[in-house]
PDB file of C-alpha atoms and ligand atoms in Angstrom:
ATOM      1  CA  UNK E   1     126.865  96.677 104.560  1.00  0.00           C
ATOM      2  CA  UNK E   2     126.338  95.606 101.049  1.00  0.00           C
ATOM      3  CA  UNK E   3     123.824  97.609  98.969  1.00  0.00           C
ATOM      4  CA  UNK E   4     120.720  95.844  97.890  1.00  0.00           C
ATOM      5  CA  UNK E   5     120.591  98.161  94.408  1.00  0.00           C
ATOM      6  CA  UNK E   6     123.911  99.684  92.814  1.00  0.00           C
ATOM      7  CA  UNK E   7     123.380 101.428  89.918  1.00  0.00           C
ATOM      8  CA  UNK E   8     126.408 103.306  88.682  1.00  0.00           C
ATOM      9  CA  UNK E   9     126.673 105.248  85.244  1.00  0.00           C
ATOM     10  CA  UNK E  10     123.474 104.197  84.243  1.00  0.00           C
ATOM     11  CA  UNK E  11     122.203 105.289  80.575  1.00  0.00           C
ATOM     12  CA  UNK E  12     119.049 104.902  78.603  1.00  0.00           C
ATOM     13  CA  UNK E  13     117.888 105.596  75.490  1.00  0.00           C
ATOM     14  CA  UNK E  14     114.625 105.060  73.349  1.00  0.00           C
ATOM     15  CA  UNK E  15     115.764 105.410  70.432  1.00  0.00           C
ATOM     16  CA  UNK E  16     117.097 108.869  69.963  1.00  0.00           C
ATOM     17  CA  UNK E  17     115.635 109.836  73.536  1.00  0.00           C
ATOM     18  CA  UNK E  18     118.190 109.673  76.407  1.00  0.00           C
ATOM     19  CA  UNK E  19     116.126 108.798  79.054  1.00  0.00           C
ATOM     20  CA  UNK E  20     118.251 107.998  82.065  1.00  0.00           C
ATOM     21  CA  UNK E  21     120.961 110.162  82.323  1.00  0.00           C
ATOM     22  CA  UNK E  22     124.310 108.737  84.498  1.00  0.00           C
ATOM     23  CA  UNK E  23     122.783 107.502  87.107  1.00  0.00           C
ATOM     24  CA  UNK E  24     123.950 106.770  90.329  1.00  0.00           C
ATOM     25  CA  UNK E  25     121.778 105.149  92.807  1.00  0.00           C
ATOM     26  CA  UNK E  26     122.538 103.034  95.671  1.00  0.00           C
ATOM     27  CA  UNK E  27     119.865 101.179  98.264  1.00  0.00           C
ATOM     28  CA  UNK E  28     120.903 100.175 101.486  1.00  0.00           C
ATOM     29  CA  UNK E  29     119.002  97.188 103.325  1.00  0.00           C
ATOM     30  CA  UNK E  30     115.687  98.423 104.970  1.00  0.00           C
ATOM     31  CA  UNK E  31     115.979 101.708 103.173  1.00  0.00           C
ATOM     32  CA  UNK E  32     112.762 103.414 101.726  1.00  0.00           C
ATOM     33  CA  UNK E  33     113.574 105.293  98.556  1.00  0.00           C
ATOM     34  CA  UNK E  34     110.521 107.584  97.338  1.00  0.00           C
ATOM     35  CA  UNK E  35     110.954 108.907  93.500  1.00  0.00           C
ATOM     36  CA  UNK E  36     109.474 111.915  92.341  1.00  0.00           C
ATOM     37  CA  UNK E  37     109.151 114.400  89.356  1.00  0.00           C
ATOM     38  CA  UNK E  38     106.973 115.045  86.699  1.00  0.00           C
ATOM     39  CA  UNK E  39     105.258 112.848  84.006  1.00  0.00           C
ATOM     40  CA  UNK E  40     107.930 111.827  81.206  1.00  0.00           C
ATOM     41  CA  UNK E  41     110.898 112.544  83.428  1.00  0.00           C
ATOM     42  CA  UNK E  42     111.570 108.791  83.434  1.00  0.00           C
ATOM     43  CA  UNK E  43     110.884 107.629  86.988  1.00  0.00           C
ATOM     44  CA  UNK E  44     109.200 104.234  85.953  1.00  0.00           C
ATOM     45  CA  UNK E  45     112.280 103.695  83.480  1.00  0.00           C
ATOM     46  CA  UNK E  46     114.456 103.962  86.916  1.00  0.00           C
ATOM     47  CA  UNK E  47     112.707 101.268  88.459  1.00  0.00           C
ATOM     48  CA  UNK E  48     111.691  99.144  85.583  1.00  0.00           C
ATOM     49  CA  UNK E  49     115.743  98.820  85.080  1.00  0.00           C
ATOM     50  CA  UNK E  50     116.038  97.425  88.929  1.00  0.00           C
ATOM     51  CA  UNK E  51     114.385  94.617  87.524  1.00  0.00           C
ATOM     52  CA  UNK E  52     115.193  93.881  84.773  1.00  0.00           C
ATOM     53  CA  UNK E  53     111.850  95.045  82.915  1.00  0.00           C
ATOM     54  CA  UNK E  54     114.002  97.592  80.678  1.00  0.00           C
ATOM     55  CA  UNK E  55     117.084  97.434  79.316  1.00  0.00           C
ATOM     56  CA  UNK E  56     119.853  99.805  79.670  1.00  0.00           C
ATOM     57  CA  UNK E  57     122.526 100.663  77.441  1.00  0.00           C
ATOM     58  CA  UNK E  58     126.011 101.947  79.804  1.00  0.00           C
ATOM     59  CA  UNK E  59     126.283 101.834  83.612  1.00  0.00           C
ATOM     60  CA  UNK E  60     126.238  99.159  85.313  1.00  0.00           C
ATOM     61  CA  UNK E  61     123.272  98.024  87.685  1.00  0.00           C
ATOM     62  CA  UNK E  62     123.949  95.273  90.576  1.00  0.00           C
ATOM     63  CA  UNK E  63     120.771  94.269  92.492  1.00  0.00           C
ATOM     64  CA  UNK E  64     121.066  92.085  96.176  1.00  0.00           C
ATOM     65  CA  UNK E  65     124.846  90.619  94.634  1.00  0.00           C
ATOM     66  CA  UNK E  66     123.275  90.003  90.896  1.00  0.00           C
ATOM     67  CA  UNK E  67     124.714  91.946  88.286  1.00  0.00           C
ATOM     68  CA  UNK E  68     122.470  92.935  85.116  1.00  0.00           C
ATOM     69  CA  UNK E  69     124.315  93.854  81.977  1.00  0.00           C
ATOM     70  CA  UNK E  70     123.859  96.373  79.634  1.00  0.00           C
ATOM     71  CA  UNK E  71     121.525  95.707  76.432  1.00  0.00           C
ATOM     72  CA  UNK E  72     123.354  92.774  74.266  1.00  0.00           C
ATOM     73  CA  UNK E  73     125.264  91.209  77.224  1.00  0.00           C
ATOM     74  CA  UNK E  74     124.139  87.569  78.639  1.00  0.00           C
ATOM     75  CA  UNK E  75     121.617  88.277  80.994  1.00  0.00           C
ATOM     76  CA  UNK E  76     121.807  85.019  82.955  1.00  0.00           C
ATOM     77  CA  UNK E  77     120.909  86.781  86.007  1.00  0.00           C
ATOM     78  CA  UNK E  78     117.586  88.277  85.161  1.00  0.00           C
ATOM     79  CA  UNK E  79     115.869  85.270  86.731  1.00  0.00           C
ATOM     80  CA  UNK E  80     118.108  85.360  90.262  1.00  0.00           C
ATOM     81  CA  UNK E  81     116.811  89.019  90.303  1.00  0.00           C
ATOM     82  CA  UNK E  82     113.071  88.873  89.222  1.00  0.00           C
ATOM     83  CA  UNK E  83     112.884  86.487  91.909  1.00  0.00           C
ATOM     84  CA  UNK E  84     114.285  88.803  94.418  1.00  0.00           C
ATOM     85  CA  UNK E  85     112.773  91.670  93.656  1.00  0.00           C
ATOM     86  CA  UNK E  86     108.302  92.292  93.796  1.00  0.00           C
ATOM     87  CA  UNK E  87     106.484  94.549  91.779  1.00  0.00           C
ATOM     88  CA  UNK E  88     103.633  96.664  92.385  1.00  0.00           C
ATOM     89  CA  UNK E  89     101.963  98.500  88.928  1.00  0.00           C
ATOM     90  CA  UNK E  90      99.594 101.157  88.980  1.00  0.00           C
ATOM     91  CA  UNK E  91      97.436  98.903  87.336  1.00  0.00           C
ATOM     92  CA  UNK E  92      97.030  95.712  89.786  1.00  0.00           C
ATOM     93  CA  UNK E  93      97.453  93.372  86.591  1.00  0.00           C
ATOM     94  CA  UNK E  94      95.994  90.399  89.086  1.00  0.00           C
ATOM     95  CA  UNK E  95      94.947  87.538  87.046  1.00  0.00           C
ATOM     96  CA  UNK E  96      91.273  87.598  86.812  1.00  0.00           C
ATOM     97  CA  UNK E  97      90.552  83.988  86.146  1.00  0.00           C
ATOM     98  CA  UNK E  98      92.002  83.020  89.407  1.00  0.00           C
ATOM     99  CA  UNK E  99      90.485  83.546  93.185  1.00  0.00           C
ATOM    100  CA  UNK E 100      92.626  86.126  95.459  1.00  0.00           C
ATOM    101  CA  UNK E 101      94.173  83.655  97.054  1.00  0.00           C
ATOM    102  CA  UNK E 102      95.000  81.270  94.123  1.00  0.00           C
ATOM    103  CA  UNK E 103      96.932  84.883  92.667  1.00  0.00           C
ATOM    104  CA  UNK E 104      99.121  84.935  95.693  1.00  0.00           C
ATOM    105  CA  UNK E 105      99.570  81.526  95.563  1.00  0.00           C
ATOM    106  CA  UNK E 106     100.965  81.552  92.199  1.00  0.00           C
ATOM    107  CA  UNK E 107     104.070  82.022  91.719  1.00  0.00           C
ATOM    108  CA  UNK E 108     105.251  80.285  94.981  1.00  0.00           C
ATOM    109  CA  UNK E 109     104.263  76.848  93.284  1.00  0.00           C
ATOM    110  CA  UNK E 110     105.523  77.925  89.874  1.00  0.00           C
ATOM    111  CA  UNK E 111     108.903  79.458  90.576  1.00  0.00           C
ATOM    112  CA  UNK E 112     109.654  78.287  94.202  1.00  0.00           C
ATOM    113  CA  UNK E 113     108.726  75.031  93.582  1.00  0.00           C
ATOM    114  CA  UNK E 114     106.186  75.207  97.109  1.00  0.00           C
ATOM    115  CA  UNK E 115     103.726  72.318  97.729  1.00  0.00           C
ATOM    116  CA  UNK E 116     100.381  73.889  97.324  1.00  0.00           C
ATOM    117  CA  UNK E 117      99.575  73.337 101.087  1.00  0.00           C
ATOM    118  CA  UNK E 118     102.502  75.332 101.695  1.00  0.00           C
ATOM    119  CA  UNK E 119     101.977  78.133  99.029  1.00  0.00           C
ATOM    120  CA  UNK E 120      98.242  78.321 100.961  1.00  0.00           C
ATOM    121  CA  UNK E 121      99.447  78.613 104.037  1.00  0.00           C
ATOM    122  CA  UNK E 122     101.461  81.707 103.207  1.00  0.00           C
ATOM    123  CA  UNK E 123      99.047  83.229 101.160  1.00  0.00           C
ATOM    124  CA  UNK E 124      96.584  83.409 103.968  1.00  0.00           C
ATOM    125  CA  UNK E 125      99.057  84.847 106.443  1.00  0.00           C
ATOM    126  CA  UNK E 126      99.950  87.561 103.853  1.00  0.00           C
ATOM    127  CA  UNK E 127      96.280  87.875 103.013  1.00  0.00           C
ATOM    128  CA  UNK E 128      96.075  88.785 106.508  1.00  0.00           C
ATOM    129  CA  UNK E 129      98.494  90.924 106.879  1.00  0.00           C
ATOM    130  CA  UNK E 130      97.275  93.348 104.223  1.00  0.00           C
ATOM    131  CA  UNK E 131      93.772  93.060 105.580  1.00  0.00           C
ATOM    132  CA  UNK E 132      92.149  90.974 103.239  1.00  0.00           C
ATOM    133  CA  UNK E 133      91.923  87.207 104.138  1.00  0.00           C
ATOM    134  CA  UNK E 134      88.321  87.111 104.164  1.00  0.00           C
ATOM    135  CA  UNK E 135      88.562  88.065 100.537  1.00  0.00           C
ATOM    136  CA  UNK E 136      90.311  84.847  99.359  1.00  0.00           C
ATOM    137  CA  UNK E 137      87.777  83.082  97.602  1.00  0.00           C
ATOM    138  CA  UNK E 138      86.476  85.907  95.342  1.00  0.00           C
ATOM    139  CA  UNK E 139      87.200  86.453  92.435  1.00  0.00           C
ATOM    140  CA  UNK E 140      89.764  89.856  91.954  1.00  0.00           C
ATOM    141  CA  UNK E 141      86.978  91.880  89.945  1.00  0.00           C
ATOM    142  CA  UNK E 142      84.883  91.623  93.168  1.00  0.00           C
ATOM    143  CA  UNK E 143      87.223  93.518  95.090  1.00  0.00           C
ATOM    144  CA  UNK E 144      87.333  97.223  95.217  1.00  0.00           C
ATOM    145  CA  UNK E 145      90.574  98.776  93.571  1.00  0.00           C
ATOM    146  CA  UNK E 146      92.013  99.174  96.992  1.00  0.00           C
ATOM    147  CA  UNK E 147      91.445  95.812  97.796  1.00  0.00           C
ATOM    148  CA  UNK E 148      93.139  94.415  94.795  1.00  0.00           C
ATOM    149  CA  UNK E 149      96.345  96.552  95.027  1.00  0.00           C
ATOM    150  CA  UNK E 150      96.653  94.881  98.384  1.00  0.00           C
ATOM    151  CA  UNK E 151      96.159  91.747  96.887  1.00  0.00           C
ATOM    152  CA  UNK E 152      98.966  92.645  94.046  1.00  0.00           C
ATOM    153  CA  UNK E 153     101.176  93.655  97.304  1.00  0.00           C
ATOM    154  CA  UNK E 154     100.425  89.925  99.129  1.00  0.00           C
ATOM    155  CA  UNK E 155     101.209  88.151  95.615  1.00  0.00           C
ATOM    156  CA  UNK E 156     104.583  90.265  95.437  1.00  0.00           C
ATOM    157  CA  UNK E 157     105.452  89.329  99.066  1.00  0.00           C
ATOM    158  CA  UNK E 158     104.666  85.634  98.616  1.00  0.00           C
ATOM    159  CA  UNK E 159     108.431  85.311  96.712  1.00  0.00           C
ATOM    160  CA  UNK E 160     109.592  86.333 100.005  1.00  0.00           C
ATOM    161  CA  UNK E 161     111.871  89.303  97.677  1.00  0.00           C
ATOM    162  CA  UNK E 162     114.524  91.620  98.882  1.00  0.00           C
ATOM    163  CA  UNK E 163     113.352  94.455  97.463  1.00  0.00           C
ATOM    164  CA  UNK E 164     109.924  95.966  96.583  1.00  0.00           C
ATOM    165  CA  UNK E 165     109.245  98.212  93.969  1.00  0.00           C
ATOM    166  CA  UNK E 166     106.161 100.198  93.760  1.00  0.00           C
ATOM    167  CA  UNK E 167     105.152 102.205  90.609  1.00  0.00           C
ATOM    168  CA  UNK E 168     102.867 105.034  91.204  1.00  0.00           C
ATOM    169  CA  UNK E 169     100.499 102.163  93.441  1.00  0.00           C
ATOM    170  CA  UNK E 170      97.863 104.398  94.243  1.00  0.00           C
ATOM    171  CA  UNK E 171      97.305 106.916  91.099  1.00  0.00           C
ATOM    172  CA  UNK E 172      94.598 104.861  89.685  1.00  0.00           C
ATOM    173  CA  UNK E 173      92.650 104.155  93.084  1.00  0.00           C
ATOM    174  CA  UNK E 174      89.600 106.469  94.036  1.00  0.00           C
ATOM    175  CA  UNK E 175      90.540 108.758  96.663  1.00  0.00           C
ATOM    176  CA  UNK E 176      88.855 107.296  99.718  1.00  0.00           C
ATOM    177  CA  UNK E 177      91.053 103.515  98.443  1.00  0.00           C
ATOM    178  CA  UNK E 178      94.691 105.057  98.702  1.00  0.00           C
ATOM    179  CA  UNK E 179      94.786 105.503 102.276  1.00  0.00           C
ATOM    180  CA  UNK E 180      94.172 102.093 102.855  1.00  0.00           C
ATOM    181  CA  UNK E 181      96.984 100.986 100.163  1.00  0.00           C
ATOM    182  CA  UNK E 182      99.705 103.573 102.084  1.00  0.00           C
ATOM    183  CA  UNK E 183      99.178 101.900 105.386  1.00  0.00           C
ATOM    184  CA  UNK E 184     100.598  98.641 104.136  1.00  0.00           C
ATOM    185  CA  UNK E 185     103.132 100.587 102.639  1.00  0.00           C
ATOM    186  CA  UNK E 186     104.216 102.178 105.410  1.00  0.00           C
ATOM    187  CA  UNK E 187     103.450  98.873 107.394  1.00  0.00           C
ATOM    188  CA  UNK E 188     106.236  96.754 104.870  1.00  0.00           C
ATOM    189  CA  UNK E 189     108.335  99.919 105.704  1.00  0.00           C
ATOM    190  CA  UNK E 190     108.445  99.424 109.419  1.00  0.00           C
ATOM    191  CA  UNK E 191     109.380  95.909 109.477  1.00  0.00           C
ATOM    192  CA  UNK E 192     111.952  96.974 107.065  1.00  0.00           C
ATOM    193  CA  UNK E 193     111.287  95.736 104.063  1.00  0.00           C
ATOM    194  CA  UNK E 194     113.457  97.660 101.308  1.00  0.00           C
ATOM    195  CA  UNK E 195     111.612  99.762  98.949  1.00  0.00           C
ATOM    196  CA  UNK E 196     111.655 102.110  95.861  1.00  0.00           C
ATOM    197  CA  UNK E 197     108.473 103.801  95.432  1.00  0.00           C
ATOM    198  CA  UNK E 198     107.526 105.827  92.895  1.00  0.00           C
ATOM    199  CA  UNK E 199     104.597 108.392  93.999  1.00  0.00           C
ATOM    200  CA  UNK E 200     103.066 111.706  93.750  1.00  0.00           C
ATOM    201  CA  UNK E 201     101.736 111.530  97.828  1.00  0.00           C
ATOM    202  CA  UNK E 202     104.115 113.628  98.749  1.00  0.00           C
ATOM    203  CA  UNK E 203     102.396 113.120 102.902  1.00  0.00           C
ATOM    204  CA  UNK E 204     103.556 109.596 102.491  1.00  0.00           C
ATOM    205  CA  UNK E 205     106.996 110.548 100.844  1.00  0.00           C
ATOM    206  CA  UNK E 206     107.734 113.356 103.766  1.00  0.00           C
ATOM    207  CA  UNK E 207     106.757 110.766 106.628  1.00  0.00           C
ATOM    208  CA  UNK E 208     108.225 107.261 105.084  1.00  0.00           C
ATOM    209  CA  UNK E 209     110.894 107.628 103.312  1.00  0.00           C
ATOM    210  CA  UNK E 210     114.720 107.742 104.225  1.00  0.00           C
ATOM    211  CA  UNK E 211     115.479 109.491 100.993  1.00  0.00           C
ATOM    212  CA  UNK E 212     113.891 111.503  98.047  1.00  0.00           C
ATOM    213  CA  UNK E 213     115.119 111.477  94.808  1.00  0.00           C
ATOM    214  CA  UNK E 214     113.945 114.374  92.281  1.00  0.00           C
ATOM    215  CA  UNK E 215     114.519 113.281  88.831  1.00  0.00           C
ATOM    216  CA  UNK E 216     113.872 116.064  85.741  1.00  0.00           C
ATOM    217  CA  UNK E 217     114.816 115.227  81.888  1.00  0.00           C
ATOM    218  CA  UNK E 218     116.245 111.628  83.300  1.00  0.00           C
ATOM    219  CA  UNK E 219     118.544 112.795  85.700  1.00  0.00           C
ATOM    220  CA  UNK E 220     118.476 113.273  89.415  1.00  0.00           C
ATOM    221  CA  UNK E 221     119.149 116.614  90.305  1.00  0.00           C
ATOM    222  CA  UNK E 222     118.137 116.459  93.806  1.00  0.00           C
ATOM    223  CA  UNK E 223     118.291 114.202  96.725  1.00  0.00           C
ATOM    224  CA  UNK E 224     118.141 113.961 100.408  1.00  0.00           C
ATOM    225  CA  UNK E 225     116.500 113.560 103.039  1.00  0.00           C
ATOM    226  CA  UNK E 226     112.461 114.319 103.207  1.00  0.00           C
ATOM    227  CA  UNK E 227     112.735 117.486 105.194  1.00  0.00           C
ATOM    228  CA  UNK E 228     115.115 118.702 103.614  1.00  0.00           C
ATOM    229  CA  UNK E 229     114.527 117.962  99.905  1.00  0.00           C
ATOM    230  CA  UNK E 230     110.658 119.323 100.556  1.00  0.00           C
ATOM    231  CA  UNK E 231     111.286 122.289 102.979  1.00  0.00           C
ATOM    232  CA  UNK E 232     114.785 123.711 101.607  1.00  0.00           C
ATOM    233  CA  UNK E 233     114.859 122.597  97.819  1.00  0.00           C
ATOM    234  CA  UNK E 234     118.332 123.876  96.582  1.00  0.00           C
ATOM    235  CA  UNK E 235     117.277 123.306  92.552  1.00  0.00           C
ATOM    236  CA  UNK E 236     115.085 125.554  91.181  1.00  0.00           C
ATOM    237  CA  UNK E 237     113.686 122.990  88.689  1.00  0.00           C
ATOM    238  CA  UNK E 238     112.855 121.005  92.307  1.00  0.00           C
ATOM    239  CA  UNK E 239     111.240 124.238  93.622  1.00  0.00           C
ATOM    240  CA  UNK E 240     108.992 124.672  90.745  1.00  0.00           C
ATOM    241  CA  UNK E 241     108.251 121.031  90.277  1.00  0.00           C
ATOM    242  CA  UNK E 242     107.098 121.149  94.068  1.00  0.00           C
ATOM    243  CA  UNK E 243     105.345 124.309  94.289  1.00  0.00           C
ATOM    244  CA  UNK E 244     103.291 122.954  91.608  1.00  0.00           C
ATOM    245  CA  UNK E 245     102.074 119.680  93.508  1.00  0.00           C
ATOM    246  CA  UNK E 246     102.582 120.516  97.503  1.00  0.00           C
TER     247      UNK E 246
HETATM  248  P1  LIG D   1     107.520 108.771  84.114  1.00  0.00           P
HETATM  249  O1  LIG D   1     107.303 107.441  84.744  1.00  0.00           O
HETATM  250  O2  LIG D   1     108.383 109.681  84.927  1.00  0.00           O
HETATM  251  O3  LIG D   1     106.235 109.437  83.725  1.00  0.00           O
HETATM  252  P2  LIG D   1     108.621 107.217  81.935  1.00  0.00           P
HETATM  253  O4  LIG D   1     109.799 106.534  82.486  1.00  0.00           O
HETATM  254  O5  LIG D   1     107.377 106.420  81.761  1.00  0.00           O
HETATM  255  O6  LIG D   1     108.344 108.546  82.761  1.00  0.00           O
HETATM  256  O7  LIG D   1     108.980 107.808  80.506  1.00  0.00           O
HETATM  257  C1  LIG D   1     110.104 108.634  80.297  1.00  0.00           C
HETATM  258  C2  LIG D   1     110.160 109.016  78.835  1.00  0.00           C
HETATM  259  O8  LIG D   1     110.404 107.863  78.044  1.00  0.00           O
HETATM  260  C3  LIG D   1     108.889 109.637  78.300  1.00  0.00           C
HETATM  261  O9  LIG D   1     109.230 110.634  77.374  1.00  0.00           O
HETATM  262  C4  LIG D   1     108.192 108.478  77.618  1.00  0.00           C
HETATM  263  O10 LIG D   1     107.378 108.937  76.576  1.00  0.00           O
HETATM  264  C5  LIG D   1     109.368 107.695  77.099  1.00  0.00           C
HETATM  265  N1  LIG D   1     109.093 106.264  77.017  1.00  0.00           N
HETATM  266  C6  LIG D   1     108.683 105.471  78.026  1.00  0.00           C
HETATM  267  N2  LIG D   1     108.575 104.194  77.629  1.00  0.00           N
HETATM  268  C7  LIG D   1     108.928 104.167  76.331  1.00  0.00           C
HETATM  269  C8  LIG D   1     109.030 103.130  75.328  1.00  0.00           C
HETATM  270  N3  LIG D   1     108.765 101.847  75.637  1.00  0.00           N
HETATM  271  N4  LIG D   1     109.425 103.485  74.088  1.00  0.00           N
HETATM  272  C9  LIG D   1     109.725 104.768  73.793  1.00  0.00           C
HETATM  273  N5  LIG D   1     109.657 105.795  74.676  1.00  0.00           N
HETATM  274  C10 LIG D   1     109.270 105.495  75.922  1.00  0.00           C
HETATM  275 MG1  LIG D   2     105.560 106.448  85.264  1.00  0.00          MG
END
């Protein structure tokens, strides 16, 4: 089966900083992929490359049949892939002039060409199915933080993408909001949606993902699968990163 993400020989620099480090990453269809390590080890560079939000400079990256190019290189598939791929920020970054519903509607009408009965339509059934449809006339700063991150998860389904990527979704929701936010998450999981999430709930991470991938200093020095990665790390960097935060 074809891979929905390839990445193979992936570098990154900021300047002098190498921050990915030959990476090789593949995604199969329906497969959850949960990131970890610490702060600065450059997991949202990782994902920000899947879509095209950074630019890398070797490697080459292949996302759902699309191949992105290295820095300087015609990009003419950056649109193919934003459209395939959803984003989810720690920040919700929901427009706040528009109602909940006219957010998810959005991009549907704009980049999908949908009529705006249509785009409706759809944003009430994925209102729905993240809990929130009697939210869809308010305005997002009305909503509690866990209620907007929903919303920013129904706006990212409404393009109907291939793959989701989640960055850190939860870290800047009060406690009591992020359980809420992981049951959608592991909702879009079971109906096998393909994701890469990047997270520090390592509960989620042991009981949703196929695979964990440790990255330290922009490389990934450890992956597998949840049991084994969390119960029987073989790198000690991994055992000291998760002794610090299980
Ligand atoms: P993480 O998400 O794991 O905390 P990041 O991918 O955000 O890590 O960052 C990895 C490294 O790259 C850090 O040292 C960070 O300071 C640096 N970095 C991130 N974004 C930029 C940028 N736009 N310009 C320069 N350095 C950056
Ligand atoms: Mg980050």
């Amino acid at each position: 089966m074809q891979h929905i993400v390839d990445m193979t020989n992936l570098d990154k620099y900021f300047g002098d900083l190498h921050v990915l480090q030959d990476i090789n990453l593949s995604v199969s269809p329906g497969e959850v992929v949960v990131v970890i390590g610490a702060s600065g080890s450059g997991k949202s560079t990782l994902i920000r490359c899947v879509n095209g939000l950074e630019e890398f400079e070797s490697g080459s990256l292949v996302v759902d049949g699309h191949e992105l190019a290295p820095k300087g290189a015609n990009q003419q598939n950056l649109q193919n892939i934003r459209k395939e791929v959803g984003m989810v920020f720690q920040q919700f970054n929901l427009f706040p002039h528009l109602s909940v519903k006219d957010n998810v509607m959005l991009a549907p009408m704009k980049v999908r060409g949908a009529s705006r009965s249509e785009a409706a339509d759809s944003a009430m059934k994925l209102l729905d199915r993240v809990g929130i449809a009697n939210q869809a006339d308010k305005s997002p700063k009305q909503l509690s933080g866990g209620q907007q991150q929903r919303v920013a998860i129904a706006r990212a389904l409404a393009m109907e993408p291939r793959l989701m990527l989640f960055d850190e979704p939860t870290s800047a929701l009060d406690p009591e909001m992020i359980g809420e936010v992981l049951d959608v998450m592991r909702e879009l999981a079971k109906e096998g949606m393909t994701m890469m999430v990047v997270t520090h709930e390592m509960g989620f991470a042991r009981e949703v993902a196929d695979r964990v991938i440790y990255i330290h200093g922009g490389r990934i020095v450890e992956e597998g699968k949840p049991a084994d990665v969390f119960d029987h790390p073989q790198n000690e960097r991994t055992q000291s990163f998760l002794s610090r935060v299980l």
